[in-house]
Short mmCIF file of C-alpha atoms and ligand atoms in Angstrom, two decimals:
data_model
loop_
_atom_site.label_atom_id
_atom_site.label_comp_id
_atom_site.label_asym_id
_atom_site.label_seq_id
_atom_site.Cartn_x
_atom_site.Cartn_y
_atom_site.Cartn_z
CA MET A 152 172.61 81.00 25.70
CA ILE A 153 170.52 83.13 27.68
CA THR A 154 173.10 84.93 29.32
CA LEU A 155 175.10 85.28 26.63
CA LEU A 156 172.07 87.12 24.69
CA GLY A 157 170.93 89.27 27.88
CA PHE A 158 175.08 90.13 27.68
CA SER A 159 175.19 91.31 24.35
CA PHE A 160 171.85 93.46 24.41
CA ALA A 161 173.34 94.81 27.71
CA SER A 162 176.40 96.30 26.11
CA CYS A 163 174.23 96.94 22.86
CA GLN A 164 172.70 99.51 24.98
CA ASN A 165 175.71 100.65 27.03
CA ASN A 166 176.90 101.74 23.63
CA ASN A 167 173.65 103.54 22.48
CA ALA A 168 173.64 105.74 25.65
CA THR A 169 176.78 107.63 24.61
CA ASN A 170 175.22 107.97 21.41
CA GLN A 171 173.39 111.51 21.72
CA GLU A 172 170.75 110.76 18.95
CA GLU A 173 169.71 107.15 20.82
CA GLN A 174 169.68 109.22 24.32
CA SER A 175 166.37 110.74 23.96
CA THR A 176 164.65 107.34 23.22
CA THR A 177 166.54 105.22 25.45
CA VAL A 178 166.22 107.26 28.80
CA ASN A 179 162.20 107.94 30.20
CA PRO A 180 161.77 111.32 30.79
CA VAL A 181 161.92 112.15 34.29
CA ASN A 182 159.20 113.80 35.86
CA ALA A 183 160.95 116.45 37.83
CA PRO A 184 162.40 120.17 38.08
CA ALA A 185 165.88 120.27 36.45
CA PHE A 186 168.89 120.09 38.55
CA SER A 187 171.03 123.31 37.62
CA ALA A 188 174.68 123.13 37.59
CA ASP A 189 174.90 127.05 37.98
CA SER A 190 173.02 126.84 41.14
CA CYS A 191 174.80 123.88 42.08
CA TYR A 192 178.47 125.69 41.74
CA ALA A 193 177.31 128.58 43.46
CA PHE A 194 176.39 126.26 46.47
CA VAL A 195 180.24 125.19 46.39
CA LYS A 196 181.16 128.60 45.79
CA ALA A 197 179.17 129.93 49.00
CA GLN A 198 180.89 127.30 51.19
CA THR A 199 184.38 128.01 50.24
CA ASP A 200 183.96 131.79 50.56
CA PHE A 201 183.35 131.15 54.22
CA GLY A 202 187.15 129.62 54.19
CA ALA A 203 188.40 126.18 55.06
CA ARG A 204 185.71 124.36 57.28
CA VAL A 205 187.59 122.91 60.04
CA PRO A 206 185.98 121.99 63.44
CA ASN A 207 186.26 124.36 66.17
CA THR A 208 186.66 127.06 63.72
CA GLU A 209 184.61 130.58 63.11
CA ALA A 210 184.56 129.46 59.40
CA HIS A 211 182.97 125.90 60.01
CA ARG A 212 180.48 127.75 62.80
CA LEU A 213 179.10 130.03 60.33
CA CYS A 214 178.91 127.73 57.36
CA GLY A 215 177.45 125.07 59.54
CA ASP A 216 174.61 127.82 59.94
CA TYR A 217 174.04 128.62 56.19
CA LEU A 218 173.81 124.89 55.56
CA ALA A 219 171.31 124.49 57.86
CA THR A 220 169.51 127.92 57.14
CA THR A 221 169.70 126.65 53.54
CA LEU A 222 168.06 123.40 53.95
CA GLU A 223 165.16 124.79 56.06
CA ARG A 224 164.49 127.55 53.34
CA TYR A 225 164.11 124.38 51.12
CA GLY A 226 161.33 122.71 53.17
CA GLY A 227 163.51 120.29 55.11
CA GLN A 228 162.83 119.77 58.84
CA VAL A 229 166.10 120.47 60.14
CA THR A 230 167.96 118.67 63.20
CA ASN A 231 171.25 119.79 64.16
CA GLN A 232 173.19 116.99 66.20
CA TYR A 233 175.76 118.50 68.26
CA ALA A 234 178.38 116.37 69.74
CA PRO A 235 182.07 116.69 71.23
CA LEU A 236 184.16 113.95 69.28
CA ARG A 237 187.85 113.10 69.81
CA ALA A 238 190.14 113.03 67.51
CA TYR A 239 193.12 110.86 66.96
CA ASP A 240 195.38 113.31 68.38
CA GLY A 241 193.14 114.01 71.48
CA THR A 242 191.38 117.52 70.00
CA ILE A 243 187.68 117.28 71.05
CA LEU A 244 186.01 118.44 68.06
CA ASN A 245 182.90 120.51 68.20
CA ALA A 246 181.24 118.72 65.76
CA ARG A 247 177.55 119.27 63.98
CA ASN A 248 175.84 116.42 61.86
CA ILE A 249 173.51 118.55 60.04
CA ILE A 250 169.82 116.35 59.17
CA ALA A 251 167.07 117.53 56.71
CA SER A 252 163.99 115.66 56.20
CA TRP A 253 161.33 115.67 53.80
CA ASN A 254 157.67 114.03 53.85
CA VAL A 255 158.84 112.79 57.28
CA ALA A 256 155.50 110.44 57.58
CA ASN A 257 156.73 108.29 54.37
CA GLU A 258 158.20 105.60 55.69
CA ASN A 259 159.58 104.72 52.12
CA ARG A 260 162.60 106.65 52.36
CA VAL A 261 166.07 107.41 50.91
CA LEU A 262 169.01 109.11 52.82
CA LEU A 263 171.35 111.19 50.80
CA CYS A 264 174.53 112.17 52.32
CA ALA A 265 178.11 114.16 52.25
CA HIS A 266 180.43 115.32 54.39
CA TRP A 267 180.82 118.99 55.23
CA ASP A 268 183.78 119.68 56.85
CA SER A 269 187.20 120.03 55.27
CA ARG A 270 190.55 118.73 56.27
CA HIS A 271 192.53 120.34 58.87
CA VAL A 272 196.26 119.74 56.99
CA CYS A 273 197.16 119.60 53.02
CA ASP A 274 199.42 116.63 54.24
CA GLU A 275 199.20 115.35 50.49
CA ASP A 276 200.77 118.51 49.12
CA ALA A 277 203.99 118.26 47.17
CA GLU A 278 205.25 121.35 48.87
CA LEU A 279 206.66 120.46 52.65
CA ALA A 280 205.66 124.21 53.72
CA ASN A 281 201.87 123.80 52.62
CA ARG A 282 201.19 120.56 54.39
CA SER A 283 200.26 122.29 57.76
CA LEU A 284 198.06 124.61 55.95
CA PRO A 285 194.22 123.82 56.24
CA VAL A 286 192.46 121.89 53.05
CA MET A 287 189.66 124.41 51.32
CA GLY A 288 188.02 121.42 49.95
CA ALA A 289 186.10 122.99 47.09
CA ASN A 290 186.05 119.53 46.19
CA ASP A 291 186.82 117.36 48.88
CA GLY A 292 183.16 118.13 51.34
CA ALA A 293 181.87 121.18 49.31
CA SER A 294 181.03 119.57 46.21
CA GLY A 295 178.86 116.80 47.39
CA VAL A 296 176.86 119.40 50.03
CA ALA A 297 176.44 121.70 46.65
CA VAL A 298 174.88 118.83 44.84
CA LEU A 299 172.78 118.11 47.88
CA LEU A 300 171.79 121.25 48.50
CA GLU A 301 170.78 121.90 44.61
CA ILE A 302 168.67 118.35 45.11
CA ALA A 303 166.85 120.18 48.12
CA ARG A 304 166.01 123.09 45.87
CA VAL A 305 164.86 120.51 43.57
CA MET A 306 162.85 119.09 46.00
CA SER A 307 161.35 122.54 47.10
CA ILE A 308 159.69 122.86 43.76
CA GLN A 309 158.23 119.24 43.18
CA GLN A 310 158.69 116.54 46.01
CA PRO A 311 159.63 113.15 44.77
CA GLN A 312 157.05 109.92 45.96
CA VAL A 313 159.32 108.94 48.51
CA GLY A 314 161.11 110.40 51.56
CA VAL A 315 163.95 112.08 51.92
CA ASP A 316 166.59 112.80 54.16
CA ILE A 317 169.77 114.51 53.43
CA ILE A 318 172.63 114.10 56.15
CA LEU A 319 175.65 116.47 56.21
CA PHE A 320 178.29 114.27 58.14
CA ASP A 321 180.67 116.63 60.08
CA ALA A 322 184.61 115.74 61.33
CA GLU A 323 185.01 113.29 58.60
CA ASP A 324 188.22 114.54 57.58
CA TYR A 325 190.09 115.38 60.65
CA GLY A 326 191.79 111.81 60.68
CA ASN A 327 195.10 109.99 60.46
CA GLY A 328 195.82 107.65 57.79
CA GLU A 329 197.86 105.45 60.42
CA VAL A 330 195.11 105.24 63.08
CA GLU A 331 192.00 102.93 62.54
CA ASN A 332 188.38 104.38 62.25
CA SER A 333 190.21 108.22 62.84
CA PHE A 334 188.50 109.69 59.99
CA CYS A 335 184.69 109.58 59.72
CA LEU A 336 183.62 110.31 63.05
CA GLY A 337 180.66 112.23 62.60
CA SER A 338 178.78 109.41 60.52
CA GLN A 339 180.26 107.13 63.29
CA TYR A 340 178.57 109.16 66.08
CA TRP A 341 175.29 109.42 64.11
CA ALA A 342 175.26 105.63 63.11
CA ARG A 343 175.36 104.89 66.78
CA ASN A 344 172.98 107.71 67.81
CA PRO A 345 170.71 108.23 64.85
CA HIS A 346 168.01 111.40 64.82
CA THR A 347 165.17 109.29 65.05
CA ARG A 348 164.64 105.66 66.48
CA PRO A 349 164.90 103.42 64.54
CA TYR A 350 165.74 105.07 61.79
CA LYS A 351 165.04 103.34 58.21
CA ALA A 352 165.69 103.92 55.21
CA MET A 353 165.31 101.95 51.60
CA PHE A 354 169.10 102.89 50.92
CA GLY A 355 171.98 105.57 50.97
CA ILE A 356 174.03 107.05 48.61
CA LEU A 357 176.80 108.75 49.83
CA LEU A 358 178.40 112.00 47.61
CA ASP A 359 182.23 112.61 47.96
CA MET A 360 184.87 114.50 45.57
CA VAL A 361 181.95 114.63 42.74
CA GLY A 362 183.06 118.13 41.12
CA GLY A 363 186.85 117.47 39.78
CA LYS A 364 187.70 117.60 36.28
CA ASN A 365 188.23 114.58 34.54
CA PRO A 366 186.22 112.13 37.39
CA LEU A 367 186.07 108.63 37.46
CA PHE A 368 183.82 106.91 39.70
CA ALA A 369 183.69 103.27 40.26
CA LYS A 370 181.73 100.69 42.21
CA ASP A 371 184.03 100.60 45.41
CA GLN A 372 184.29 97.15 47.19
CA VAL A 373 182.40 98.82 50.45
CA SER A 374 179.68 99.60 47.96
CA MET A 375 179.31 96.17 46.40
CA TYR A 376 179.75 94.41 49.39
CA PHE A 377 176.79 95.84 51.18
CA ALA A 378 174.50 97.41 48.68
CA PRO A 379 175.41 96.49 45.03
CA ASP A 380 171.75 96.42 43.62
CA ILE A 381 171.71 100.32 44.69
CA ALA A 382 175.37 100.62 42.67
CA ASN A 383 174.12 98.90 39.75
CA LYS A 384 171.00 101.01 39.54
CA VAL A 385 173.04 104.36 40.19
CA TRP A 386 175.50 103.08 37.27
CA ASP A 387 172.76 101.80 34.99
CA LYS A 388 171.15 104.91 35.21
CA ALA A 389 174.29 107.09 34.37
CA ALA A 390 175.04 104.88 31.29
CA GLN A 391 171.32 105.70 30.48
CA LEU A 392 171.71 109.17 30.50
CA GLY A 393 175.29 108.99 28.37
CA TYR A 394 177.60 109.28 31.32
CA SER A 395 179.57 106.03 31.24
CA ASN A 396 182.75 107.45 30.64
CA MET A 397 182.54 109.04 34.04
CA PHE A 398 180.80 106.27 36.17
CA VAL A 399 183.30 103.40 34.88
CA GLN A 400 182.56 99.74 34.90
CA THR A 401 186.36 99.17 36.28
CA PRO A 402 186.26 97.22 39.85
CA GLY A 403 186.80 100.44 42.43
CA GLY A 404 189.13 100.28 45.53
CA GLY A 405 188.38 99.71 49.22
CA ILE A 406 186.90 102.65 50.49
CA ILE A 407 186.71 103.49 53.87
CA ASP A 408 184.16 106.67 53.78
CA ASP A 409 181.29 107.75 55.82
CA HIS A 410 179.11 104.88 54.10
CA TYR A 411 180.97 102.06 55.53
CA TYR A 412 180.00 103.08 58.98
CA VAL A 413 175.86 103.79 57.80
CA ASN A 414 176.41 100.36 56.34
CA SER A 415 178.13 98.38 59.09
CA LEU A 416 176.67 100.29 62.34
CA ALA A 417 173.40 101.76 60.93
CA ASN A 418 172.72 98.74 58.83
CA ILE A 419 171.31 100.65 56.01
CA PRO A 420 172.63 99.78 52.39
CA CYS A 421 174.20 102.85 51.35
CA ILE A 422 176.75 103.44 48.14
CA ASP A 423 179.76 105.96 47.45
CA ILE A 424 179.71 108.05 44.66
CA ILE A 425 183.54 108.95 44.83
CA HIS A 426 186.36 110.08 42.97
CA HIS A 427 188.90 107.23 43.13
CA ASN A 428 190.50 105.42 40.69
CA PRO A 429 192.57 101.83 42.02
CA SER A 430 195.66 102.63 39.96
CA VAL A 431 196.01 106.35 40.28
CA GLY A 432 193.94 106.92 43.44
CA PHE A 433 192.13 110.11 44.51
CA PRO A 434 192.24 113.12 42.62
CA ASP A 435 195.55 114.98 42.62
CA THR A 436 193.89 118.16 44.34
CA TRP A 437 192.94 115.55 46.87
CA HIS A 438 194.01 116.88 50.67
CA THR A 439 196.22 119.68 48.55
CA VAL A 440 195.86 123.61 48.13
CA ASN A 441 195.06 123.01 44.96
CA ASP A 442 191.66 121.50 46.35
CA VAL A 443 189.75 124.86 45.33
CA ILE A 444 187.05 126.24 43.16
CA ASP A 445 188.98 126.77 40.19
CA ASN A 446 189.44 123.27 40.20
CA ILE A 447 185.69 122.54 39.92
CA ASP A 448 184.20 121.35 36.65
CA LYS A 449 180.14 122.28 36.55
CA ASN A 450 179.75 119.57 33.89
CA THR A 451 180.83 117.10 36.65
CA LEU A 452 178.47 118.30 39.24
CA TYR A 453 175.95 118.28 36.80
CA ALA A 454 176.14 114.80 35.57
CA VAL A 455 176.11 113.49 39.53
CA GLY A 456 172.97 115.93 40.25
CA ASN A 457 171.26 114.42 37.37
CA VAL A 458 172.06 110.94 37.62
CA LEU A 459 170.43 111.36 41.35
CA VAL A 460 167.34 113.38 40.27
CA HIS A 461 166.39 110.56 37.61
CA VAL A 462 166.87 107.89 40.64
CA LEU A 463 165.18 109.62 43.36
CA TYR A 464 162.26 110.31 41.07
CA GLU A 465 161.63 107.19 39.67
CA LEU A 466 161.09 105.50 43.13
CA LYS A 467 158.00 104.99 44.42
C1 AHN B 696 190.38 106.43 52.85
O1 AHN B 696 191.28 107.28 52.18
C2 AHN B 696 190.42 104.74 52.95
N1 AHN B 696 189.12 106.95 52.52
C3 AHN B 696 188.96 108.46 52.34
C4 AHN B 696 188.12 109.07 52.94
C5 AHN B 696 188.13 110.58 52.70
C6 AHN B 696 188.98 111.31 52.90
N2 AHN B 696 187.28 111.53 51.59
C7 AHN B 696 187.52 112.54 51.62
N3 AHN B 696 188.33 112.71 52.19
ZN1 ZN B 697 189.69 114.56 52.48
#
């Protein structure tokens, strides 16, 4: 009886959240500066303007400098973690994890992360001739980073009550689907060699492909295995804010992404917000020449950023 009542109440609230009039009464106004969709979009463009950010290229080096400088400008204490990492094909990637910390004295910390590199090959492209080209990675890479840069800008105006570490992982996408653990080299390195020891955070949130059109974010199996409470907290907040069409309740797939290594190697409960649908897979621009700024949707960036700001500024 109690379960039934609880259930119907919960579904009632979800319905209300999609109603614009009810929305303002059900969501507590958050005491935080506003997340700007335009500013976030400009952060995507700034990255793609460098070209594809494939490790060992000039565009990658210059973009890394831009990211570190920007995080520092917004008050982050920046650590560059450089490491030579061996890729599946033997290439030594000169990788750089970029870590920015706010309120380092606070032991109550949240980890926000995304990968900043872009893939060396468009191996999912329909055209054979395109498959040796690098991915521009407007969505796959730049979108998650852009949301975090915009959060950094928001924090420069008013800090949340918790400490925050933003980690931009490198060498996530220089992998091969046939070779185990060949993706996510930067996060694997950081999880084994944290920038401060011991590194502790209450939880982590990874962003991956959070700027596409018509996105579906489902709670993936890795997130639900290691950090179900965090996934539920984030998806519930998204529902309250009216984003249930994007943050769906249908089960997600088994996604091996940077969060898998943050969970399994660094022992920090970490979820992934990633555009993926178990029945159709990743968005159709994924690992193709179409992963460009024209296929970025500001509304998606805003929805994800707004959810994050709410979660972050409600923490104590
Ligand atoms: C899997 O395909 C299992 N994970 C994808 C990780 C990834 C690649 N995210 C972006 N590009
Ligand atoms: Zn990718």
